[in-house]
Coordinates of C-alpha atoms in Angstrom, one line a residue:
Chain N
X11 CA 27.2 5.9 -9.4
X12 CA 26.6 9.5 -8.6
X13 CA 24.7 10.5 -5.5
X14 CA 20.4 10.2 -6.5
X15 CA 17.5 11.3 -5.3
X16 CA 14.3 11.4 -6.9
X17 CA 12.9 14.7 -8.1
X18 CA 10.7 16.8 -5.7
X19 CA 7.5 16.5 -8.2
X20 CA 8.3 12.4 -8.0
X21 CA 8.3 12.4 -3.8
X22 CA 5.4 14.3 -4.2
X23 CA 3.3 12.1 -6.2
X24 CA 4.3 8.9 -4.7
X25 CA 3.4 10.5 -1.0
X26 CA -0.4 10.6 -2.9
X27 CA -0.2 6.7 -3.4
X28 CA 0.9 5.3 -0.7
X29 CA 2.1 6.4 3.1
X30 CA 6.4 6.7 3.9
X31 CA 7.7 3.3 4.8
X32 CA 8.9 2.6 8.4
X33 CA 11.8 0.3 9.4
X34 CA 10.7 -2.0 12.1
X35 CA 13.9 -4.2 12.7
X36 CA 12.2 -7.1 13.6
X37 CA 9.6 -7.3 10.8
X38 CA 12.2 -5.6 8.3
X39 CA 14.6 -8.5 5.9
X40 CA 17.3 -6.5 3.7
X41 CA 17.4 -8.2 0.3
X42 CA 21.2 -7.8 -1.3
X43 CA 20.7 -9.3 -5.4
X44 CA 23.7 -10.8 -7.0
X45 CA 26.7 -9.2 -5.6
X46 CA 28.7 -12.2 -7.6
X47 CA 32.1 -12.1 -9.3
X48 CA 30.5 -11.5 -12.5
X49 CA 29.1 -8.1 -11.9
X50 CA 32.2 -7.4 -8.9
X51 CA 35.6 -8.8 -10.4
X52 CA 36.8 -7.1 -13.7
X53 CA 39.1 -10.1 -14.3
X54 CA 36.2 -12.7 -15.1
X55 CA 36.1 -13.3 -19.0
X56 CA 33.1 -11.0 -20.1
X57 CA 32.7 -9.9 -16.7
X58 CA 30.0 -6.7 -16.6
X59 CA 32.2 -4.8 -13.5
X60 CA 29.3 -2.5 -12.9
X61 CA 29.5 -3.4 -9.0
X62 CA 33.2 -3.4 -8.7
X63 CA 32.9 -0.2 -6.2
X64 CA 29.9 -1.7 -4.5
X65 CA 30.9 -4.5 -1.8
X66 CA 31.9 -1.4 0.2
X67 CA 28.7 0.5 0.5
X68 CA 27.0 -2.6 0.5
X69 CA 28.8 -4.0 3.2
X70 CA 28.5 -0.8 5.3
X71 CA 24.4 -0.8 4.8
X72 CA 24.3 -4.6 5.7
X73 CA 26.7 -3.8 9.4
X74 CA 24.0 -1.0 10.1
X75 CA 20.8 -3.1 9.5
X76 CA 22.1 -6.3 10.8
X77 CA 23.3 -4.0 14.2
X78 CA 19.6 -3.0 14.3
X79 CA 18.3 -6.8 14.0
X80 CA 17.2 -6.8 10.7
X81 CA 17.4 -10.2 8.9
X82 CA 19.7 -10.1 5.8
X83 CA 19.3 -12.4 3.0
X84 CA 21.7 -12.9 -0.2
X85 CA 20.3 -13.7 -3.4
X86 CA 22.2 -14.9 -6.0
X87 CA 21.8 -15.1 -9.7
X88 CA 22.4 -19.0 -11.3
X89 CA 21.4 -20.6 -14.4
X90 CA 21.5 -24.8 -14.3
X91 CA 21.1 -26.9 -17.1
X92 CA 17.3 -26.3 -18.4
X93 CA 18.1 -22.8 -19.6
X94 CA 22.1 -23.4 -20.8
X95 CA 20.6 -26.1 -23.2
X96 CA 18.2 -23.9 -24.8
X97 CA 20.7 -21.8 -25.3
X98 CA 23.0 -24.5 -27.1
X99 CA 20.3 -24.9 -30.0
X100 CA 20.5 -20.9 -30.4
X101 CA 22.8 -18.5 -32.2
X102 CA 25.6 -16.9 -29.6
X103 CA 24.6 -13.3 -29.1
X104 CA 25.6 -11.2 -25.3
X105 CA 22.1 -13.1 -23.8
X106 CA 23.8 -16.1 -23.9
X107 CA 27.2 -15.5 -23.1
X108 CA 25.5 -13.5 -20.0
X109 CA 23.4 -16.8 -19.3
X110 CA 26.7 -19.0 -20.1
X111 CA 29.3 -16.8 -17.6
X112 CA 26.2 -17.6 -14.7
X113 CA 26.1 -21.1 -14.5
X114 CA 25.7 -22.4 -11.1
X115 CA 29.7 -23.8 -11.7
X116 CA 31.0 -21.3 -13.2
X117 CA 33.2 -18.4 -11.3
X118 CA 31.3 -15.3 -12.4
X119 CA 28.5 -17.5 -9.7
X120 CA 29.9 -16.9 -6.5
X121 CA 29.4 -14.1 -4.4
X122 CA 32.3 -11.6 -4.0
X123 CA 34.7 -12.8 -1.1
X124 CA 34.6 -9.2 -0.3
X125 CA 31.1 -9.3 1.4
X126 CA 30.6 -9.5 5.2
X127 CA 28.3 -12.3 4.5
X128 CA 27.4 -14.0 8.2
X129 CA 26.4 -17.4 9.2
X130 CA 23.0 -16.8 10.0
X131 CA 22.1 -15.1 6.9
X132 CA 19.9 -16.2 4.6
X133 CA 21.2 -18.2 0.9
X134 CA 19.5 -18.5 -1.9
X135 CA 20.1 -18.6 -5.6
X136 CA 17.3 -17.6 -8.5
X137 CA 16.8 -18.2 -11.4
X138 CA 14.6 -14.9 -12.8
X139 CA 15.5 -11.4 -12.2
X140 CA 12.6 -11.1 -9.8
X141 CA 14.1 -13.1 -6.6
X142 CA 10.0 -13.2 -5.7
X143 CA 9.1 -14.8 -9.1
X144 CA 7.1 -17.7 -9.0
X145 CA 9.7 -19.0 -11.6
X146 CA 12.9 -18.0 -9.7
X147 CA 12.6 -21.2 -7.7
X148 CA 14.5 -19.7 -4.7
X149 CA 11.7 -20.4 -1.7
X150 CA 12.8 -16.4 -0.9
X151 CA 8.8 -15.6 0.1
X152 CA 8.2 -18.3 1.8
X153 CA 11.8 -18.2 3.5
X154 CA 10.4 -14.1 4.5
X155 CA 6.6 -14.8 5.3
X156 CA 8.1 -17.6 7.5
X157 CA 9.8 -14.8 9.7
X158 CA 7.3 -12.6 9.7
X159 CA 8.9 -10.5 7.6
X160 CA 6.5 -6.8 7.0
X161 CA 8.9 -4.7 5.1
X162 CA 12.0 -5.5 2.6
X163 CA 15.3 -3.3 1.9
X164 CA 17.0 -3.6 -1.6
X165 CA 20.4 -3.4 -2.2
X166 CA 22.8 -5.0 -4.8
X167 CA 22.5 -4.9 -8.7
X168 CA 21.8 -4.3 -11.2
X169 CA 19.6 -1.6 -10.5
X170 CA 16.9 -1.9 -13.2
X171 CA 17.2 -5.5 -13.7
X172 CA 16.8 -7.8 -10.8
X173 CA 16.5 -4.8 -7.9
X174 CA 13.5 -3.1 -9.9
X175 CA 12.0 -6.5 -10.8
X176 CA 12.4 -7.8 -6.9
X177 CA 11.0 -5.1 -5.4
X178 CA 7.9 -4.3 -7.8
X179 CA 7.0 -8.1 -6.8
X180 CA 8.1 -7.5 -3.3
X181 CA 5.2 -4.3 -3.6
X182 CA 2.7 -6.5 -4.8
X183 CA 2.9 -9.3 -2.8
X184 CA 2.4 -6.8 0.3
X185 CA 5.5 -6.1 1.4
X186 CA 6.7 -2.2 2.3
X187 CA 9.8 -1.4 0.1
X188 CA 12.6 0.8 0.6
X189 CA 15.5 0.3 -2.3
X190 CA 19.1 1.7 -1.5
X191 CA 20.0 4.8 -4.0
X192 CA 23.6 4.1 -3.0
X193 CA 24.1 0.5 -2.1
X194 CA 22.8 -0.3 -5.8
X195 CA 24.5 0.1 -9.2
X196 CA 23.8 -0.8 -13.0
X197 CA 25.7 -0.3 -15.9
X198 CA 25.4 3.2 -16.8
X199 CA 24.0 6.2 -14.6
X200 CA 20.9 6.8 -17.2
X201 CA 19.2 2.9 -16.1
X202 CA 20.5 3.3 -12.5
X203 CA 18.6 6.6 -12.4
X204 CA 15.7 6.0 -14.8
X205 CA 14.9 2.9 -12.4
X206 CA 15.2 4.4 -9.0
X207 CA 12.4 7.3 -10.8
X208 CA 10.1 4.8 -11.7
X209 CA 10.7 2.6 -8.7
X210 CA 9.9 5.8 -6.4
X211 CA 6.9 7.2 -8.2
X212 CA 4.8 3.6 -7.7
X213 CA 6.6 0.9 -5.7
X214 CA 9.6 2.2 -3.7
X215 CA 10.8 4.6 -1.1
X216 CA 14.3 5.6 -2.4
X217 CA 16.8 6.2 0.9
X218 CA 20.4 6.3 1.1
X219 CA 22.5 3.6 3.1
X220 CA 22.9 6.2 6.0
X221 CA 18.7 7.3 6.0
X222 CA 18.2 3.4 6.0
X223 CA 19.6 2.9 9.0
X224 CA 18.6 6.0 10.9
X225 CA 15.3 4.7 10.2
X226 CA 16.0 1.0 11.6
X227 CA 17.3 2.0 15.1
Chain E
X20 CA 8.6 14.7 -29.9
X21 CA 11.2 15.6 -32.0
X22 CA 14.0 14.1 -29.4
X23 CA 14.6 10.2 -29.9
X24 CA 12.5 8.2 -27.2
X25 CA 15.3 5.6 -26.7
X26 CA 19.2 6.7 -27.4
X27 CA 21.0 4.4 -29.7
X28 CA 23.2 3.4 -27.5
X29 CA 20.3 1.3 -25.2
X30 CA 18.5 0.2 -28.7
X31 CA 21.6 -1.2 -29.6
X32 CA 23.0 -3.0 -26.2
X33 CA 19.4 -4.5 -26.2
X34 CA 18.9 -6.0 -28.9
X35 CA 22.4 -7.5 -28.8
X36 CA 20.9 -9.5 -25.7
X37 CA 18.0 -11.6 -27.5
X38 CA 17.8 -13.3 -31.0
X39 CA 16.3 -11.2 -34.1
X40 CA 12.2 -10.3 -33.4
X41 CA 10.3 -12.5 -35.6
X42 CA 6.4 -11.6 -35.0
X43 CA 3.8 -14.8 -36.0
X44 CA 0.5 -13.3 -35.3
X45 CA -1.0 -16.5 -35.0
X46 CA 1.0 -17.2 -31.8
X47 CA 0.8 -13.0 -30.9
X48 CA -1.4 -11.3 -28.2
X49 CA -2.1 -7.8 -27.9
X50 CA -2.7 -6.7 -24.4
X51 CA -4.6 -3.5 -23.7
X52 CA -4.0 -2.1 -19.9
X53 CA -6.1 -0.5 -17.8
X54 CA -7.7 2.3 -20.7
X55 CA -10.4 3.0 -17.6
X56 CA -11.9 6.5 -17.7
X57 CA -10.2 7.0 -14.0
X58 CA -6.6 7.6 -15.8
X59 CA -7.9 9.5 -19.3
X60 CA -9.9 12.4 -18.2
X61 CA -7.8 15.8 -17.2
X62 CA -10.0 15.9 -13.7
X63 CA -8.3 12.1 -12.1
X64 CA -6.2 12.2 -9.2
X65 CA -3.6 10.6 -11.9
X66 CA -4.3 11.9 -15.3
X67 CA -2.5 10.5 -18.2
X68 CA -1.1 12.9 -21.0
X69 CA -1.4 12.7 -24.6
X70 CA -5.0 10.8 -24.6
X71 CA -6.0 11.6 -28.4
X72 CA -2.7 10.8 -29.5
X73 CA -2.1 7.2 -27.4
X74 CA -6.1 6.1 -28.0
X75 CA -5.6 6.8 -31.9
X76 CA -2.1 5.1 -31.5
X77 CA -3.7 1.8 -29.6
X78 CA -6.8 1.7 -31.9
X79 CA -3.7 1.2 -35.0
X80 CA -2.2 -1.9 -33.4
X81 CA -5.7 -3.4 -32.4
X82 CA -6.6 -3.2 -36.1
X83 CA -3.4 -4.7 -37.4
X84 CA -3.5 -7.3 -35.3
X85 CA -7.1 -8.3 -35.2
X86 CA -7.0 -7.8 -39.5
X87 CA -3.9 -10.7 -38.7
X88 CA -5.7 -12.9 -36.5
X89 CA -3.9 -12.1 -33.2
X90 CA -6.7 -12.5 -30.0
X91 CA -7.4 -8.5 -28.3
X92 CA -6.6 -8.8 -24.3
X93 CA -8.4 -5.6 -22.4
X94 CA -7.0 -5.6 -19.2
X95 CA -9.1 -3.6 -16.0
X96 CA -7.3 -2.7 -12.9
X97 CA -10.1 -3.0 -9.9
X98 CA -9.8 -1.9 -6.3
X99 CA -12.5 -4.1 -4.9
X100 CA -11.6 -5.5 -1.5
X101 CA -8.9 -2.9 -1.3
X102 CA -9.5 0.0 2.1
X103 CA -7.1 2.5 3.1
X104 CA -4.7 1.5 6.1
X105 CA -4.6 4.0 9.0
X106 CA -1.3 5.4 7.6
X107 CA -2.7 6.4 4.3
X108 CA -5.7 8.2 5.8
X109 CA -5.7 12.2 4.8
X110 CA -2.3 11.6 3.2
X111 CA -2.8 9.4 0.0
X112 CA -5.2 11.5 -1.4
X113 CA -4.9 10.1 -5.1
X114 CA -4.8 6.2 -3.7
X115 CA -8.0 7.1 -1.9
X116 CA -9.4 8.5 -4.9
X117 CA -8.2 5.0 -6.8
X118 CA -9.4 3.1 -4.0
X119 CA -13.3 4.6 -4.0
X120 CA -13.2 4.8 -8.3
X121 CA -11.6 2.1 -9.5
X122 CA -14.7 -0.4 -8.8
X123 CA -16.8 -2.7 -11.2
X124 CA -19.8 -1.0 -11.9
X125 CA -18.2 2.7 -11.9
X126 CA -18.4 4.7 -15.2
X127 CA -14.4 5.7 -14.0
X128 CA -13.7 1.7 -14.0
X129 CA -15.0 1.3 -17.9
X130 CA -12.8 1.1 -20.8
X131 CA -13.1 4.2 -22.1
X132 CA -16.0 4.3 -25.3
X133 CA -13.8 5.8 -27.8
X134 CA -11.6 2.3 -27.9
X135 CA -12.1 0.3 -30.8
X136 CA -13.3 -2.9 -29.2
X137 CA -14.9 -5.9 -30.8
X138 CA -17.4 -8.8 -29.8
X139 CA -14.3 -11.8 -30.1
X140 CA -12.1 -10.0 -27.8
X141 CA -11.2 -11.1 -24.4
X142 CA -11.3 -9.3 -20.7
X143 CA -9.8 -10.0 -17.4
X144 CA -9.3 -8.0 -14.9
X145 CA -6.7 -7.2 -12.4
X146 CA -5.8 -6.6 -9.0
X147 CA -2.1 -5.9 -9.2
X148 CA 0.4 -3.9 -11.3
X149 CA 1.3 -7.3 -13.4
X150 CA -1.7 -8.5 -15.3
X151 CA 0.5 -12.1 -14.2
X152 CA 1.5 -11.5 -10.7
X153 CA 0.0 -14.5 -8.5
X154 CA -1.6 -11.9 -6.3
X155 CA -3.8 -10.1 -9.8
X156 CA -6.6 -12.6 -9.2
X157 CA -6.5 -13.1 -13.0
X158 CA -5.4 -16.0 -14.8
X159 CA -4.4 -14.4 -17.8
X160 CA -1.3 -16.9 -18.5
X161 CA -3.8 -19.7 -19.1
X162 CA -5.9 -17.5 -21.6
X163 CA -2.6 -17.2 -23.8
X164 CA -1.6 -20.9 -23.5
X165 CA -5.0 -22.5 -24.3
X166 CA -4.2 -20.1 -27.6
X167 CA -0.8 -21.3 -27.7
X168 CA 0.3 -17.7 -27.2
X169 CA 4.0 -16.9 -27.6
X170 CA 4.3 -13.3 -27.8
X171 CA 2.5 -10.6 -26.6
X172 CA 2.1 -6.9 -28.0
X173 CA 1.5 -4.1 -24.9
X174 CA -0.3 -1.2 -24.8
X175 CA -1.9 1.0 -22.6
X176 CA -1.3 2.7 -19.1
X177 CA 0.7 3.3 -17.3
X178 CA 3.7 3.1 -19.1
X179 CA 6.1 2.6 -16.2
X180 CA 3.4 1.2 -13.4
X181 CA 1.5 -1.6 -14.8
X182 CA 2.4 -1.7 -18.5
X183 CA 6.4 -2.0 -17.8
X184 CA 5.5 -4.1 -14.5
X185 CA 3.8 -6.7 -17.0
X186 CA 5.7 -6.7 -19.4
X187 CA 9.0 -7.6 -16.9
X188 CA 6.8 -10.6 -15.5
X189 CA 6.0 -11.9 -19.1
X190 CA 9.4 -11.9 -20.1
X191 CA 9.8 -14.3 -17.1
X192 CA 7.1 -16.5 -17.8
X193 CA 8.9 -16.8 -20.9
X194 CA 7.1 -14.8 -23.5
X195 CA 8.8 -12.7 -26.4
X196 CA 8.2 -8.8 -25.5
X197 CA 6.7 -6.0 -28.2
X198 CA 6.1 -2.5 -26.0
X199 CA 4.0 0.2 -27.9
X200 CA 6.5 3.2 -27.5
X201 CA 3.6 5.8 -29.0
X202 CA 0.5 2.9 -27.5
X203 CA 2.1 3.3 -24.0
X204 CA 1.1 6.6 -21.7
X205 CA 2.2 7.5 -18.4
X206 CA 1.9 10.5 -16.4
X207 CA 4.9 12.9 -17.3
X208 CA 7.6 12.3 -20.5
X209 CA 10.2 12.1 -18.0
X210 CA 9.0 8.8 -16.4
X211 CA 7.7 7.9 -19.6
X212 CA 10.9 7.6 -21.5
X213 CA 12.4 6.2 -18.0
X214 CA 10.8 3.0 -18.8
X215 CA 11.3 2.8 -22.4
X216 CA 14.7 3.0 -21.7
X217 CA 14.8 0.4 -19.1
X218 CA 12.4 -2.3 -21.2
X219 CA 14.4 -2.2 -24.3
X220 CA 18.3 -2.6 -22.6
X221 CA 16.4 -5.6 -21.0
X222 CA 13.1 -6.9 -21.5
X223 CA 11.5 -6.0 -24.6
X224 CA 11.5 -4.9 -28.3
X225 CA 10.0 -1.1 -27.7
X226 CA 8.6 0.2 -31.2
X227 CA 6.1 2.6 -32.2
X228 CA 2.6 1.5 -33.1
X229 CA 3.7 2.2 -36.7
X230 CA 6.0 0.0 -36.8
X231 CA 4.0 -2.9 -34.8
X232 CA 1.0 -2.7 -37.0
X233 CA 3.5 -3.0 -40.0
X234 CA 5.1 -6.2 -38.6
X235 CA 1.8 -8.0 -38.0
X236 CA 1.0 -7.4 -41.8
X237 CA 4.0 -8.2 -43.3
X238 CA 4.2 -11.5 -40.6
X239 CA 0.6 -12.2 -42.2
X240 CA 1.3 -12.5 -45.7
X241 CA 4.5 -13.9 -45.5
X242 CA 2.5 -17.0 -43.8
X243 CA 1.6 -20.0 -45.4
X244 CA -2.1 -19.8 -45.9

C-alpha cells in the first residue's frame, strides 16, 4: 500500500477529542490480526493476497516493539462448524467461500511461516472481525487486562475489516490505540485509506512502523 | 451531490459477499443515533453538515417504517460519569465541550424538536460509540429480541463514529445491515463517504432513504395480512 497519513484538518480534529497516545512498553500489547495463508500466500484456491508484501513490515514492527518489551499477541481468523453449517443450507456466493477457505482445518487458517512468531507470544483464534467482540470467543481482553495491559498497537489486515473493528472495540473498552499505517493492508488503497481516516478522526492514532517504535523505547 | 456516494466497483464486491436483501418489517428496526442538539446546531464543538437535508431524509424512513409496523429506536449518547484525564486538559477542547453538554437534563443532550417522533417509540441511551458495545450501559440487543428483531435500519450521526461503529457490532451479533446513505451525517463529505465505502464492501446494504422507505412498503404489502 502506498505510504498514508491522515490529512492535516483530520490530526487536527482528533487532537480536540482526545490527548496523543504514549507507548509505555510495559502496559503496551501489539495486536497483529490474521496474517494467515489466506490473505499472505497467492497459491491458496481463492486466496485474497492482499498481505502478500506484508510479513516483512510486520515482522520488522513486531522485532522493534518486542526489543522494547511490549507483549505481542497473534490473532487469527477461524470459522468451526456452527457457522460452516449455516452456510451449507445457503446459496454459494464469495461470503461463503470466504467463510469455507477459513475453517479452522483448512490451509488458508494458519499463520504465514514467514512471521517471526515467538514462544512467549500470545495465540488466539476469533471468530468475529472484532478480536474484542464479545462473540469472537478468543478470551483476547481478558488475556490483555490480565497483564495489565493500558495501550494496544494494530497491525495486520485487513485494514477496514478486523483492524478497524478491533481497535474501535479496543477504544471503547478503554484501551489507548495506535494502528500501524504501514504494517496493515486491505484489498485496494481506497478501504485501506478510507479506514485509517476514519479510524484517526475518532478512535486511533495513525503511526508508521518506524514512529511506533521511537515512541516505545 | 452529483458524484456517486459509493463507486460501483465496492457496491458490487459487497453485495457479492451476503445473500440478496430481503426487508420483513415485521422483524425490522429502525435505529435513530444520537439526533442531540450538541451535533445539529452550526455553534458545537462538532457540527454536523447538511442538517435540513439529513432530518427531512430521517423523518422519510421513520414514516415508512412506522406506516409498516417496524418499532422506532432513538438512541442518546450521554457523557455522565465521564471527566477529563490530566492529558486532555486545555488540549481536547471539543471532548471537554462533549464531556460538560452531552448530559441528561441539558437542552444540547435532547433529540432535537424538529424529529418526527411518536408516543410507541422506544429510547435507550448510550455510553459508547456502539449502541451494543458491553461497555454502552444499554441493553439495546434485548429490546430487538423480545421483538424478535432481525434487521435493523440506521440512521443518524455520526456517520463514521457511532453510526458505522454500530452498525459493524450488529453485523456481529448477527443482524442483517440497512445504512441510510442520505439518513446518515458526519462532519465533512470526505469522512462521510469514507464509511459508506467501508460498510457496504463489508457490513451492510448502504441505500438512500428513498430507496429504504420504498422497501418497507413494498415488503408490507407483499405480506400476508
Amino acid at each position: 500500500m502506498p505510504e498514508y497519513s491522515p490529512p492535516a484538518w483530520a490530526t487536527a480534529r482528533a487532537a480536540a477529542v482526545r490527548p496523543p497516545v504514549r507507548l509505555n512498553p510495559c502496559t503496551t500489547a501489539l495486536v497483529v490480526i490474521d496474517m494467515q495463508n489466506f490473505f499472505l500466500d497467492p497459491a491458496i484456491p481463492i486466496a485474497v493476497p492482499c498481505g502478500h508484501a506484508l510479513a516483512g513490515p510486520v515482522n520488522d514492527l513486531v522485532a522493534g516493539l518486542r526489543a522494547t518489551g511490549c507483549l505481542i499477541a497473534w490473532v487469527q481468523q477461524g470459522y468451526g462448524e456452527e457457522e460452516l453449517a449455516r452456510d451449507r443450507n445457503r446459496p454459494v456466493d464469495a461470503g461463503t467461500a470466504f467463510r469455507a477457505a477459513l475453517g479452522i482445518d483448512q490451509p488458508g487458517f494458519a499463520l504465514s511461516d514467514r512471521l517471526e512468531v515467538g514462544a512467549d507470544d500470545l495465540r488466539v483464534v476469533k471468530r468475529t472481525p472484532s478480536a474484542l467482540h464479545p462473540r469472537s470467543d478468543c478470551g483476547l481482553l481478558g488475556l490483555l487486562r490480565d497483564r495489565g495491559i493500558e495501550t494496544v498497537v494494530i497491525a495486520g489486515i485487513e485494514t477496514n475489516v478486523c483492524c478497524d473493528t478491533t481497535a474501535r472495540d479496543a477504544a471503547q473498552h478503554g484501551f489507548r490505540v495506535c494502528i500501524a499505517s504501514d504494517a496493515t493492508a486491505a484489498m485496494t488503497d481506497a478501504e485501506h485509506e478510507a479506514a485509517l481516516l476514519n479510524l484517526a478522526l475518532w478512535f486511533a492514532d495513525v503511526r508508521s512502523s518506524r514512529e511506533l517504535i521511537e515512541m516505545a523505547r | 451531490m452529483s458524484e456517486k456516494l459509493i463507486p460501483d466497483w465496492a457496491v458490487a464486491r459487497g453485495r457479492a459477499m451476503r445473500p440478496p436483501l430481503a426487508v420483513d418489517p415485521r422483524r425490522t428496526a429502525v435505529l435513530v443515533i444520537d439526533m442531540q442538539n450538541f451535533f445539529l446546531h452550526s455553534a458545537s464543538a462538532l457540527p454536523v453538515q447538511n442538517v435540513p437535508q439529513l432530518v427531512e431524509a430521517i423523518n422519510e424512513v421513520i414514516a415508512a417504517y412506522r406506516e409498516a409496523g417496524s418499532p422506532i429506536v432513538w438512541v442518546q449518547h450521554s457523557f455522565a460519569g465521564a471527566s477529563l484525564e490530566a492529558a486532555e486538559e486545555g488540549a481536547c477542547d471539543a471532548r471537554a465541550s462533549l464531556i460538560g453538554q452531552l448530559l441528561p437534563g441539558n437542552e444540547a443532550f435532547d433529540i432535537d424538536t424538529r424529529m418526527a417522533r411518536s408516543a410507541d417509540d422506544h429510547h435507550v441511551v448510550k455510553k459508547t460509540a456502539s449502541a451494543f458495545h458491553p461497555n454502552s450501559g444499554c441493553d439495546l440487543a434485548a429490546l430487538l429480541e423480545e421483538r424478535d428483531i432481525d434487521t435493523l435500519v440506521i440512521t443518524g450521526i455520526v456517520t463514521n463514529g457511532c453510526c458505522e461503529t454500530t452498525a459493524r457490532d450488529a453485523t456481529q451479533h448477527g443482524y442483517k445491515v440497512l445504512f441510510a446513505s442520505d439518513a446518515t451525517g458526519a462532519m465533512s463529505d470526505e469522512e462521510h463517504r469514507a464509511a459508506l465505502l467501508n460498510l457496504a464492501l463489508w457490513f451492510a446494504e448502504v441505500r438512500p432513504a428513498e430507496e429504504l422507505a420504498a422497501l418497507a412498503g413494498q415488503s408490507a404489502s407483499a405480506a400476508p395480512a
